[in-house]
mmCIF file with all atom_site columns, C-alpha atoms in Angstrom:
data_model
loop_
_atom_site.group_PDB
_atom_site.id
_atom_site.type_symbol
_atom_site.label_atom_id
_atom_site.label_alt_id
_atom_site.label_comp_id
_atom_site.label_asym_id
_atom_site.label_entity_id
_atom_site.label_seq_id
_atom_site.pdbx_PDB_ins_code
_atom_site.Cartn_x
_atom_site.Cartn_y
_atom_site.Cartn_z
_atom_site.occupancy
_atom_site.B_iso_or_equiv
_atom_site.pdbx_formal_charge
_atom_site.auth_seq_id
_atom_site.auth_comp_id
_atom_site.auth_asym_id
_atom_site.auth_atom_id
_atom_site.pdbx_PDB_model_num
ATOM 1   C CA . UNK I 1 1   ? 134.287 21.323 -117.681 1.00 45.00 ? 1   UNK I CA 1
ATOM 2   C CA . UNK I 1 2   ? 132.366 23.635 -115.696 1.00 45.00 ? 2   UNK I CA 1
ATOM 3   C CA . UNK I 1 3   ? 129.180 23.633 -118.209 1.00 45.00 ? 3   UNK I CA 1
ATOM 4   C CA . UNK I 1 4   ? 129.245 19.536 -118.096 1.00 46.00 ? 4   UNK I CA 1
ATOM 5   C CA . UNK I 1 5   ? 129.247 19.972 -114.106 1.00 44.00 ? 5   UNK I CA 1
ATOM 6   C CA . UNK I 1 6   ? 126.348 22.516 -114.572 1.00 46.00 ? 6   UNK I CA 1
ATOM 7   C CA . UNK I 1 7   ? 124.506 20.178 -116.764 1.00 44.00 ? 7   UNK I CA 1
ATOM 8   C CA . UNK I 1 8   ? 124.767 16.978 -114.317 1.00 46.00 ? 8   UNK I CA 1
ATOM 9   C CA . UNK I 1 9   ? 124.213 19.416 -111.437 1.00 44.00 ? 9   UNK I CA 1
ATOM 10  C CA . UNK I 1 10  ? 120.615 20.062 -112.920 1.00 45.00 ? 10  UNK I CA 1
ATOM 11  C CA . UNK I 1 11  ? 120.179 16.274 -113.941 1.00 46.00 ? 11  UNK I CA 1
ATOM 12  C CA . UNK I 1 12  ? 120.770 15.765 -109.718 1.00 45.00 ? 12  UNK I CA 1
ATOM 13  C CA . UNK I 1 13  ? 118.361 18.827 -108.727 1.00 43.00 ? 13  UNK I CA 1
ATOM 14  C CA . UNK I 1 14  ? 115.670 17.379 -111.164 1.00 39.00 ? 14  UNK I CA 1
ATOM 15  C CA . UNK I 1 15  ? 116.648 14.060 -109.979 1.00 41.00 ? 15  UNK I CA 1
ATOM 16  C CA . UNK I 1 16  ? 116.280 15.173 -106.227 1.00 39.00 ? 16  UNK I CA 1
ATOM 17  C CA . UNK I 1 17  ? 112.654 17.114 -107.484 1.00 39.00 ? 17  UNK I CA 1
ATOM 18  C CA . UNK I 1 18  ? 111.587 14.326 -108.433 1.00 37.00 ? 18  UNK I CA 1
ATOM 19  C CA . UNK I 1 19  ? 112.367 12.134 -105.646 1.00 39.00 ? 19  UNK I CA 1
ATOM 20  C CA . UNK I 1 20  ? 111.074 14.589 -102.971 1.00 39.00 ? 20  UNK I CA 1
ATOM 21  C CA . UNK I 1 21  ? 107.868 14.457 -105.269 1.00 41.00 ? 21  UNK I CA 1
ATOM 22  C CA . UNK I 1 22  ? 107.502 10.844 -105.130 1.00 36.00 ? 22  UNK I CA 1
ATOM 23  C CA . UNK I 1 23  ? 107.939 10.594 -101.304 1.00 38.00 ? 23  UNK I CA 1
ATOM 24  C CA . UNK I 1 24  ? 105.778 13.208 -100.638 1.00 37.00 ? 24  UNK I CA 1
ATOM 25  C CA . UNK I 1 25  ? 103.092 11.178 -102.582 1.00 40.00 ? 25  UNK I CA 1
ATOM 26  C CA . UNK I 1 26  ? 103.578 7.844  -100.785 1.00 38.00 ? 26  UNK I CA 1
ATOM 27  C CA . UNK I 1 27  ? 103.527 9.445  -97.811  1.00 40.00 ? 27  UNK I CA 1
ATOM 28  C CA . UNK I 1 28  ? 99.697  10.838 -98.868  1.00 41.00 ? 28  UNK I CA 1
ATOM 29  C CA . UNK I 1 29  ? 99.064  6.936  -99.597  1.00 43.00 ? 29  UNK I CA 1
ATOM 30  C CA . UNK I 1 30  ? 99.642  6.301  -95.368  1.00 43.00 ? 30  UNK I CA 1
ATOM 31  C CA . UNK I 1 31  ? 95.405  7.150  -94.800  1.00 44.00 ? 31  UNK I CA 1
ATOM 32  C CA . UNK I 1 32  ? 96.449  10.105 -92.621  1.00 41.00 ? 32  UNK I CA 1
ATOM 33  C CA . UNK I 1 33  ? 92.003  10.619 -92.436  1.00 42.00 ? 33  UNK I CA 1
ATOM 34  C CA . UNK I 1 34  ? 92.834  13.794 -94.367  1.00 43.00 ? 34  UNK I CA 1
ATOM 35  C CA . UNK I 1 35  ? 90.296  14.888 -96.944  1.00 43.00 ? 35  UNK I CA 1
ATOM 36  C CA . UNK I 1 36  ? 93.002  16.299 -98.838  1.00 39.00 ? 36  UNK I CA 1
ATOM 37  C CA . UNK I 1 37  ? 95.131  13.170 -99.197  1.00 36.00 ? 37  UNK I CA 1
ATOM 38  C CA . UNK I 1 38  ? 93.151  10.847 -101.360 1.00 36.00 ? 38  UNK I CA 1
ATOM 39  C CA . UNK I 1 39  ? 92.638  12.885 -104.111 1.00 38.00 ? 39  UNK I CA 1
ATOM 40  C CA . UNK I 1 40  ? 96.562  13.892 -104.036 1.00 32.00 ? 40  UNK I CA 1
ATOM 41  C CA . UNK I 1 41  ? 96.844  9.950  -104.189 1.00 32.00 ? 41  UNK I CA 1
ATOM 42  C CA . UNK I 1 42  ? 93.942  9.607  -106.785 1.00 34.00 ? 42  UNK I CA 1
ATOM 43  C CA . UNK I 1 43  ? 95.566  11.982 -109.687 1.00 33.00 ? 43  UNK I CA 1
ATOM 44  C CA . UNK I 1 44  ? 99.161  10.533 -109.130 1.00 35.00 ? 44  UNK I CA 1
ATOM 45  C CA . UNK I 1 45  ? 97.446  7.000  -109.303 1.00 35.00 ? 45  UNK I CA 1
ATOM 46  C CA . UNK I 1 46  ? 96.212  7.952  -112.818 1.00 37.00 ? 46  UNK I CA 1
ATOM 47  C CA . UNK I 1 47  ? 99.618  6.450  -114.354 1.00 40.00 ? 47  UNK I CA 1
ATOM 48  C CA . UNK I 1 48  ? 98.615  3.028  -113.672 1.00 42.00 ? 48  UNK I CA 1
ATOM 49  C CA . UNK I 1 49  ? 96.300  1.683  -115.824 1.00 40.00 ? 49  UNK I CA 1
ATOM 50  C CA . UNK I 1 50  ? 95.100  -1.458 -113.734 1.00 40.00 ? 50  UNK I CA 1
ATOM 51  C CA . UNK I 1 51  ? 93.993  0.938  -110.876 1.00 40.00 ? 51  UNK I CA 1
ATOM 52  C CA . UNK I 1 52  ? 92.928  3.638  -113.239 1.00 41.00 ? 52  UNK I CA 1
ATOM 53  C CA . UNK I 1 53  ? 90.101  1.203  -114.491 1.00 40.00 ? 53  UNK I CA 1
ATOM 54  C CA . UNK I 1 54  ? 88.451  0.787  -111.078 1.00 38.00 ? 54  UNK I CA 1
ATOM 55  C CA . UNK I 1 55  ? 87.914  4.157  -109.807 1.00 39.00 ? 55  UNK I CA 1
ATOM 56  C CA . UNK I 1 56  ? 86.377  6.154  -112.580 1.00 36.00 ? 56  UNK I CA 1
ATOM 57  C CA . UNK I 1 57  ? 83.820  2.939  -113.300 1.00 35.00 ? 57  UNK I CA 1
ATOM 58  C CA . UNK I 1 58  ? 82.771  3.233  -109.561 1.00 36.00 ? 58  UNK I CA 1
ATOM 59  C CA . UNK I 1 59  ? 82.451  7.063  -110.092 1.00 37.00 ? 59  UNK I CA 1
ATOM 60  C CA . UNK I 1 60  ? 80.423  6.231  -113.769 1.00 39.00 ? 60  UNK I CA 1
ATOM 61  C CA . UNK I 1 61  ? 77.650  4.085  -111.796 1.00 38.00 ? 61  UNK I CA 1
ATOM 62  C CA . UNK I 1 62  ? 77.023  6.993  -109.556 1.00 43.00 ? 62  UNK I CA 1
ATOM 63  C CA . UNK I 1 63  ? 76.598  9.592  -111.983 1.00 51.00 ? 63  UNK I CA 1
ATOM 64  C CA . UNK I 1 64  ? 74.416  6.758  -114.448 1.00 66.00 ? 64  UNK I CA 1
ATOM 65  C CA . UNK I 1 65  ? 71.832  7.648  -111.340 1.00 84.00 ? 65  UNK I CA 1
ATOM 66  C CA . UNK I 1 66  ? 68.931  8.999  -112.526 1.00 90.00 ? 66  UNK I CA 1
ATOM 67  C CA . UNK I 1 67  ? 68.355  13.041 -111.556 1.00 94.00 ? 67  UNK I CA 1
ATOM 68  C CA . UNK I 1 68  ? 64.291  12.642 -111.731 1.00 96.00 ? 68  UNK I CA 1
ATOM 69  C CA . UNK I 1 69  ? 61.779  10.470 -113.379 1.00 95.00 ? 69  UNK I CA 1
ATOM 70  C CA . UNK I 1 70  ? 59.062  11.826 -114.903 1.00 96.00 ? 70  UNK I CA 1
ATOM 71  C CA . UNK I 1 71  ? 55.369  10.137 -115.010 1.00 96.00 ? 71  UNK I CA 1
ATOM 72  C CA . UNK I 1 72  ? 53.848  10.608 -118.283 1.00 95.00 ? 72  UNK I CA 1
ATOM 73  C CA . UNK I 1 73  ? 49.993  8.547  -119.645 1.00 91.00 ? 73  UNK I CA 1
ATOM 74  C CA . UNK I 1 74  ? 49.965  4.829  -120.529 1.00 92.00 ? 74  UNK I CA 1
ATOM 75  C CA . UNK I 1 75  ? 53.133  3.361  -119.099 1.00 94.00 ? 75  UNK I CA 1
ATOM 76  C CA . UNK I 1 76  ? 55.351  6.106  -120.176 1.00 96.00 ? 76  UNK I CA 1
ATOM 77  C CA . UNK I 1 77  ? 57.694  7.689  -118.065 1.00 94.00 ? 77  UNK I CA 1
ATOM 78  C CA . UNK I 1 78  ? 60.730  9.961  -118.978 1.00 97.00 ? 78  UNK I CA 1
ATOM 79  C CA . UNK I 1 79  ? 64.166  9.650  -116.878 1.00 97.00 ? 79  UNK I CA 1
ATOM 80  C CA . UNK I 1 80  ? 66.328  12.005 -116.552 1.00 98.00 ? 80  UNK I CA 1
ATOM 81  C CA . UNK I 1 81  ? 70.585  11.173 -116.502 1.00 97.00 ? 81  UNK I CA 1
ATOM 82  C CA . UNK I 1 82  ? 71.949  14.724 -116.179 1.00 97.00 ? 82  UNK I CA 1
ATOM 83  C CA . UNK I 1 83  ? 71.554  18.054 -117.033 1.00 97.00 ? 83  UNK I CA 1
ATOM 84  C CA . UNK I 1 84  ? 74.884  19.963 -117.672 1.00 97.00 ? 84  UNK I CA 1
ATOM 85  C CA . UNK I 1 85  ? 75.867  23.369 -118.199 1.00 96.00 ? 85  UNK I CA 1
ATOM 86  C CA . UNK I 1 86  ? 77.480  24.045 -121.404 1.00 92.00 ? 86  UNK I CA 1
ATOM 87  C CA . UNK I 1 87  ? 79.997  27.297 -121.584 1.00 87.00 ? 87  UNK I CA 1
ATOM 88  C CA . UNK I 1 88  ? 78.330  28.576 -124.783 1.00 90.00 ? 88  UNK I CA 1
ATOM 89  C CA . UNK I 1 89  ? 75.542  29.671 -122.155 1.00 94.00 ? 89  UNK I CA 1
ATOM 90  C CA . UNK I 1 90  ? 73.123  26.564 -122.762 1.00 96.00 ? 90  UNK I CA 1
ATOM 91  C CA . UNK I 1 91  ? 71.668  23.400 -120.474 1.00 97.00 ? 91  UNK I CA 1
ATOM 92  C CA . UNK I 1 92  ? 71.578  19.852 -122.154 1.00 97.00 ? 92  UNK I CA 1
ATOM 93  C CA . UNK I 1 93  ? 69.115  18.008 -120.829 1.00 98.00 ? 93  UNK I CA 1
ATOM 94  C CA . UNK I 1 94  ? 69.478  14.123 -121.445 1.00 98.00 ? 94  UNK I CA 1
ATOM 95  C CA . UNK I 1 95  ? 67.512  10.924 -120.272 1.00 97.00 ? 95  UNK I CA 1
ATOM 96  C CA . UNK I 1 96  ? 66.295  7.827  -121.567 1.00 97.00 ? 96  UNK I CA 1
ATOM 97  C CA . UNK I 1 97  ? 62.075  7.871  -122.576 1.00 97.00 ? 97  UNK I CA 1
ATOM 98  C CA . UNK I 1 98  ? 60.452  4.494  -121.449 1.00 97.00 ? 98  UNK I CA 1
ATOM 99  C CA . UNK I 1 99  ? 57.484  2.382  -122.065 1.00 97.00 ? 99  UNK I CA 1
ATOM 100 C CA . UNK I 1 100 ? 57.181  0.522  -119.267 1.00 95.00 ? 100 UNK I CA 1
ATOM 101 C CA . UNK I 1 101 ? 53.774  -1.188 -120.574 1.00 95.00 ? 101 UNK I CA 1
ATOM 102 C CA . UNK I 1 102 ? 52.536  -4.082 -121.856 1.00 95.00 ? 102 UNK I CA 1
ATOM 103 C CA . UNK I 1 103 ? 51.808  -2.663 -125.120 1.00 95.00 ? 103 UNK I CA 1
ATOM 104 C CA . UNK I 1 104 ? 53.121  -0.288 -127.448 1.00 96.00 ? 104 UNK I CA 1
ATOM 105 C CA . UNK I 1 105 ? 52.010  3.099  -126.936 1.00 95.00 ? 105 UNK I CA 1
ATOM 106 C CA . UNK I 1 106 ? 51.871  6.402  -129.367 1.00 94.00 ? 106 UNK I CA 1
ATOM 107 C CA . UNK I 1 107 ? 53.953  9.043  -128.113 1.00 93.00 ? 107 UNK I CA 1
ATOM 108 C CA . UNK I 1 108 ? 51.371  11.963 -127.770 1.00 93.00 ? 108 UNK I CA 1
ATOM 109 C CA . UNK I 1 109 ? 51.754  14.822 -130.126 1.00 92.00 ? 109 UNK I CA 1
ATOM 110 C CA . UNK I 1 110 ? 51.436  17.113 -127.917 1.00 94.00 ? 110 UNK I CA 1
ATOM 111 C CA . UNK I 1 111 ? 54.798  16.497 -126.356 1.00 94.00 ? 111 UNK I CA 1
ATOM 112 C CA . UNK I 1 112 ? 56.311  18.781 -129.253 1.00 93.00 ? 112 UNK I CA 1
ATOM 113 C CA . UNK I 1 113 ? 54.029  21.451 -127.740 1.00 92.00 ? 113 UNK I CA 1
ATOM 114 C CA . UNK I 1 114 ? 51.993  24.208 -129.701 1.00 89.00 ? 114 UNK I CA 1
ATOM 115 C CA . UNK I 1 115 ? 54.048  26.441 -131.358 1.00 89.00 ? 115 UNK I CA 1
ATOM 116 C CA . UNK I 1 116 ? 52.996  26.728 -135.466 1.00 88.00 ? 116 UNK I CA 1
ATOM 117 C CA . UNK I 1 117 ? 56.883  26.971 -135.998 1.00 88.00 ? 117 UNK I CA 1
ATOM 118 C CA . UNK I 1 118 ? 57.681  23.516 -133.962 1.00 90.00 ? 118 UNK I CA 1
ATOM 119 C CA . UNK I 1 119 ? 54.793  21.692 -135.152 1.00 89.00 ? 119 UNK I CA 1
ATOM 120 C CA . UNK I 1 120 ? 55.637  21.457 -138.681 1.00 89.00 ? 120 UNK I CA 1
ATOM 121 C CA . UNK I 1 121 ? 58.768  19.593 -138.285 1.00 90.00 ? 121 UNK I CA 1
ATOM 122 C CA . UNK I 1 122 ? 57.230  16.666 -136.666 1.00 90.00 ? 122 UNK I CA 1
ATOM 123 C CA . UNK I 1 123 ? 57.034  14.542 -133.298 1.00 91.00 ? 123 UNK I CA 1
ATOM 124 C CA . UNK I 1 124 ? 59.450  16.256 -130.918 1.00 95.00 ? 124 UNK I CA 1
ATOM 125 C CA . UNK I 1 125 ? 60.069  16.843 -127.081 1.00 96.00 ? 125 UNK I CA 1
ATOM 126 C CA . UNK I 1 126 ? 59.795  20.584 -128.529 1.00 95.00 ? 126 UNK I CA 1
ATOM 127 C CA . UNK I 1 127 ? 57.004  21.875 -125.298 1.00 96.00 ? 127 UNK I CA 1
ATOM 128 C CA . UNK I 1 128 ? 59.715  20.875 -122.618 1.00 97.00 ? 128 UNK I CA 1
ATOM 129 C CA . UNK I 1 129 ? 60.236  23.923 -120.494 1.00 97.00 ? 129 UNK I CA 1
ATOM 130 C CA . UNK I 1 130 ? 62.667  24.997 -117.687 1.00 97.00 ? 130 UNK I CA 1
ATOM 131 C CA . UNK I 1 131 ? 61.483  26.878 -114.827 1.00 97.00 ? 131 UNK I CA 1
ATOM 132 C CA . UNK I 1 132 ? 63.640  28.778 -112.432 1.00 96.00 ? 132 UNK I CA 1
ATOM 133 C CA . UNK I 1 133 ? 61.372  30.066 -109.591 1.00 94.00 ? 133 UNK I CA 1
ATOM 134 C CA . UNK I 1 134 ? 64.355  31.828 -107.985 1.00 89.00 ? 134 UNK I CA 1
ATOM 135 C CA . UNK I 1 135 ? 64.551  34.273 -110.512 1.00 91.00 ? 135 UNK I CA 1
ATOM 136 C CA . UNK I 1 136 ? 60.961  33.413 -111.583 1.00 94.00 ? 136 UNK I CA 1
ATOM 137 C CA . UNK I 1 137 ? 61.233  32.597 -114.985 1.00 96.00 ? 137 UNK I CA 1
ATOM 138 C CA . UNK I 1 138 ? 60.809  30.175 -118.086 1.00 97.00 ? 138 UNK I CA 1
ATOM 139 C CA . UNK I 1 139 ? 63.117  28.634 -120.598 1.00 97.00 ? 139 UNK I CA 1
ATOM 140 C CA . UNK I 1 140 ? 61.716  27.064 -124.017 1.00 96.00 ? 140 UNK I CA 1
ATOM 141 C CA . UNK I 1 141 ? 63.715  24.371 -125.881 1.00 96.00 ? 141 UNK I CA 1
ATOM 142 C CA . UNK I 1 142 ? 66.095  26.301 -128.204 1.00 96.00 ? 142 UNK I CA 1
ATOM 143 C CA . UNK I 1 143 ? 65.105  26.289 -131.854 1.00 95.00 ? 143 UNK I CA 1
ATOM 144 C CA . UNK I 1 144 ? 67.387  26.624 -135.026 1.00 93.00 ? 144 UNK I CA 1
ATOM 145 C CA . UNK I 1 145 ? 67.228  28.861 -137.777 1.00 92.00 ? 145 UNK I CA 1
ATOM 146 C CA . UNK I 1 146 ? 64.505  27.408 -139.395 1.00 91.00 ? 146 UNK I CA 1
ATOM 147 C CA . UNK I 1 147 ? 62.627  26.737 -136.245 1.00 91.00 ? 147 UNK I CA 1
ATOM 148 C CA . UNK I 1 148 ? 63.508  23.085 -135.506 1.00 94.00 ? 148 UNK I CA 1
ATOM 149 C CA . UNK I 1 149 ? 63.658  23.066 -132.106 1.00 96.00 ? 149 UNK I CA 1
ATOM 150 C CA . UNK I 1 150 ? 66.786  21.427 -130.660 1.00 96.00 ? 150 UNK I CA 1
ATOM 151 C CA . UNK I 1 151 ? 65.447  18.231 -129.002 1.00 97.00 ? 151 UNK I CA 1
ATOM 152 C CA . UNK I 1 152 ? 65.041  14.550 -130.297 1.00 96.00 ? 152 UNK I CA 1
ATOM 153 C CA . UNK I 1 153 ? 62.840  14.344 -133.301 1.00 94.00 ? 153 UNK I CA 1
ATOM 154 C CA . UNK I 1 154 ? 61.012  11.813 -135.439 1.00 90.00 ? 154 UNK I CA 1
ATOM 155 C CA . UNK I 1 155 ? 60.097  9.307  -133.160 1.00 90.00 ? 155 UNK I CA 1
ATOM 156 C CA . UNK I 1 156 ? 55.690  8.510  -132.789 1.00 91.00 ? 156 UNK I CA 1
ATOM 157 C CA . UNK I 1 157 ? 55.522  4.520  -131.191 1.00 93.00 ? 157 UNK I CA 1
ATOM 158 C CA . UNK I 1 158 ? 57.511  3.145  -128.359 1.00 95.00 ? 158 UNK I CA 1
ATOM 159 C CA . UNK I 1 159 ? 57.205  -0.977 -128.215 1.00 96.00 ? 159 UNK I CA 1
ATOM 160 C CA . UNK I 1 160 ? 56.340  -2.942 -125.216 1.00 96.00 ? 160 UNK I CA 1
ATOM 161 C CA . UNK I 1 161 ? 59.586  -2.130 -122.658 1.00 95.00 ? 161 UNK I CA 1
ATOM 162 C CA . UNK I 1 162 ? 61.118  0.020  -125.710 1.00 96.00 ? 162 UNK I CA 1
ATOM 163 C CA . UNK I 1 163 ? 63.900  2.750  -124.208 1.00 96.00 ? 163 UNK I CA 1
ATOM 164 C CA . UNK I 1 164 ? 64.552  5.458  -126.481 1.00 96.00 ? 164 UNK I CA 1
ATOM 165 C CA . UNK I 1 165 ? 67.434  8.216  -125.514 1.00 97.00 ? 165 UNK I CA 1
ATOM 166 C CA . UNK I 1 166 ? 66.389  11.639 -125.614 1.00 97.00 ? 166 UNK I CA 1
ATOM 167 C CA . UNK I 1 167 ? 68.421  15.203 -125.303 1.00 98.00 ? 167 UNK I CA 1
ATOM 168 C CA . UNK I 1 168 ? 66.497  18.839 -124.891 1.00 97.00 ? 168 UNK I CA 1
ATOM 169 C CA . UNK I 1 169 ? 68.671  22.231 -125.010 1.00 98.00 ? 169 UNK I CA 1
ATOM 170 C CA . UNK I 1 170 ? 67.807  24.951 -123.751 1.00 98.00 ? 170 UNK I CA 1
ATOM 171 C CA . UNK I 1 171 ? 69.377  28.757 -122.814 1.00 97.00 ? 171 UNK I CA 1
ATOM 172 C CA . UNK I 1 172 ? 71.227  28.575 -119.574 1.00 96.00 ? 172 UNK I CA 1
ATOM 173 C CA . UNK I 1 173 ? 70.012  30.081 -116.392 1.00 95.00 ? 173 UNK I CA 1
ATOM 174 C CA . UNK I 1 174 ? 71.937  32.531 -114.486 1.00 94.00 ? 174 UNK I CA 1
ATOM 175 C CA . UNK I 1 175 ? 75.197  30.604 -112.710 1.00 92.00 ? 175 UNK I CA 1
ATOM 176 C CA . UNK I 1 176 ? 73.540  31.294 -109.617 1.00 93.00 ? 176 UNK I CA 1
ATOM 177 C CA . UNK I 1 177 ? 70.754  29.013 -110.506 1.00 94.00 ? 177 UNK I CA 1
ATOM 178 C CA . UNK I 1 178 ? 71.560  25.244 -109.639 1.00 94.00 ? 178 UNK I CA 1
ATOM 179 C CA . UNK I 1 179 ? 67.942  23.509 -109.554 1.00 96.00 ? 179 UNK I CA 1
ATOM 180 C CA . UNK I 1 180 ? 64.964  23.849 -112.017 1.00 97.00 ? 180 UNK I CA 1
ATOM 181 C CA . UNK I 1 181 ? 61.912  22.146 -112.618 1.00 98.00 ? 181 UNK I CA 1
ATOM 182 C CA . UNK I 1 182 ? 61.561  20.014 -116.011 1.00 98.00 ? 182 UNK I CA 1
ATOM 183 C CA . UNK I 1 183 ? 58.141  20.260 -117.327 1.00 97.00 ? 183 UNK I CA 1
ATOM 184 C CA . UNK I 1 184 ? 57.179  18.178 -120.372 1.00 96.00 ? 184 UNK I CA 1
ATOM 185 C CA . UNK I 1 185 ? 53.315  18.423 -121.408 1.00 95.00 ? 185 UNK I CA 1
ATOM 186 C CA . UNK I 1 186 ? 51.422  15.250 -120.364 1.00 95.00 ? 186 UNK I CA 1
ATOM 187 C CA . UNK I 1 187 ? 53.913  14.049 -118.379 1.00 96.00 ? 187 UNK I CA 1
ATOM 188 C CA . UNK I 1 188 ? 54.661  14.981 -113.956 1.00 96.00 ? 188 UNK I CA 1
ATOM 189 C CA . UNK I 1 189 ? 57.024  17.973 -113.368 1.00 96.00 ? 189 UNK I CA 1
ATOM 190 C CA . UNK I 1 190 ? 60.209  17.519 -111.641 1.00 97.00 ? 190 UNK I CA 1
ATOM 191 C CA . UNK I 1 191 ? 62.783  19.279 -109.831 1.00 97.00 ? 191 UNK I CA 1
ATOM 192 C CA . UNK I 1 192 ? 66.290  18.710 -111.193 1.00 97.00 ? 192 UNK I CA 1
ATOM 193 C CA . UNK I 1 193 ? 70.017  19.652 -110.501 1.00 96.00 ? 193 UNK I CA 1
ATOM 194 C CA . UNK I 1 194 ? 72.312  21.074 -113.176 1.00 96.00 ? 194 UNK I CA 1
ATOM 195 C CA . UNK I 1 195 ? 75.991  20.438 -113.522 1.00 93.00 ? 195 UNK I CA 1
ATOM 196 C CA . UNK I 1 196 ? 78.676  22.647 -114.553 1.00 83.00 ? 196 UNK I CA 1
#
């Protein structure tokens, strides 16, 4: 008898848990003006799936902001979506290259910059560079072991209003570093802010 009483003792306590829990959260959903509150509200919202859609699409069309736009010749213009921090100690870079002409325009070759190594494996975003003037220095594209560089690849004409999604890597910069300037050659510089 006394281990059944033990047993439905616990089922009350967790019971009890439980129900402290749940009032504790409603009483978070009363708009107190406390920072704190909403996102106590927000996570224990995540249950229901009808509000669950709302929030994280409003959040989405923030983050599709662009971090920069670059100016490059004849229309073309690069811009950049984000730029996060990956834990294996590299930066993706991604965005979205435009022509924003009337006509179709040849990506220029020299985009994939100069090195013998990147050159032979095509049309690339390979001479993008990160520069950290904090700690005054400059990161190439990353390059695999048989020198491809890691970057989009194989791509030469962009049709009239043509969007084409693009992705650079590169090494990370310290932690301490949380804005660098994206330079692609032929295109404007620009100062962006990395994530993670």
């Amino acid at each position: 008898m006394s281990i059944r009483f033990t047993a439905r003792a616990r089922r009350g306590m967790v019971a009890l848990t439980v129900a402290a829990g749940l009032a504790v959260g409603m009483a978070g959903c009363g708009g107190s003006g406390d920072d704190k509150k909403p996102e106590t509200t927000a996570s224990a919202s995540k249950g229901d799936t009808k509000d669950d859609g709302s929030d994280p699409s409003a959040q989405e069309g923030q983050s599709d902001d662009p971090l920069a736009e670059l100016k490059g010749s004849d229309g073309l213009f690069l811009q950049v979506t984000s730029a996060d921090r990956d834990s294996g100690g590299f930066v993706t870079v991604n965005g979205t290259l435009k022509n924003d002409s009337a006509n179709s325009v040849t990506v220029p070759s020299a985009l994939r910059g100069d090195e013998t190594e990147v050159v032979a494996h095509g049309r690339s975003l390979g001479g993008a560079t990160l520069v950290d003037s904090k700690e005054k220095k400059r990161y190439y594209v990353l390059r695999d072991t048989e020198g491809r560089p890691l970057t989009t690849t194989g791509f030469s004409i962009l049709k009239a209003g043509e969007e084409l999604s693009v992705f650079m890597q590169f090494p990370a910069p310290p932690a301490s570093t949380t804005e660098v300037s994206l330079q692609l050659p032929t295109f404007s510089s620009a100062t962006i802010k990395i994530s993670g």
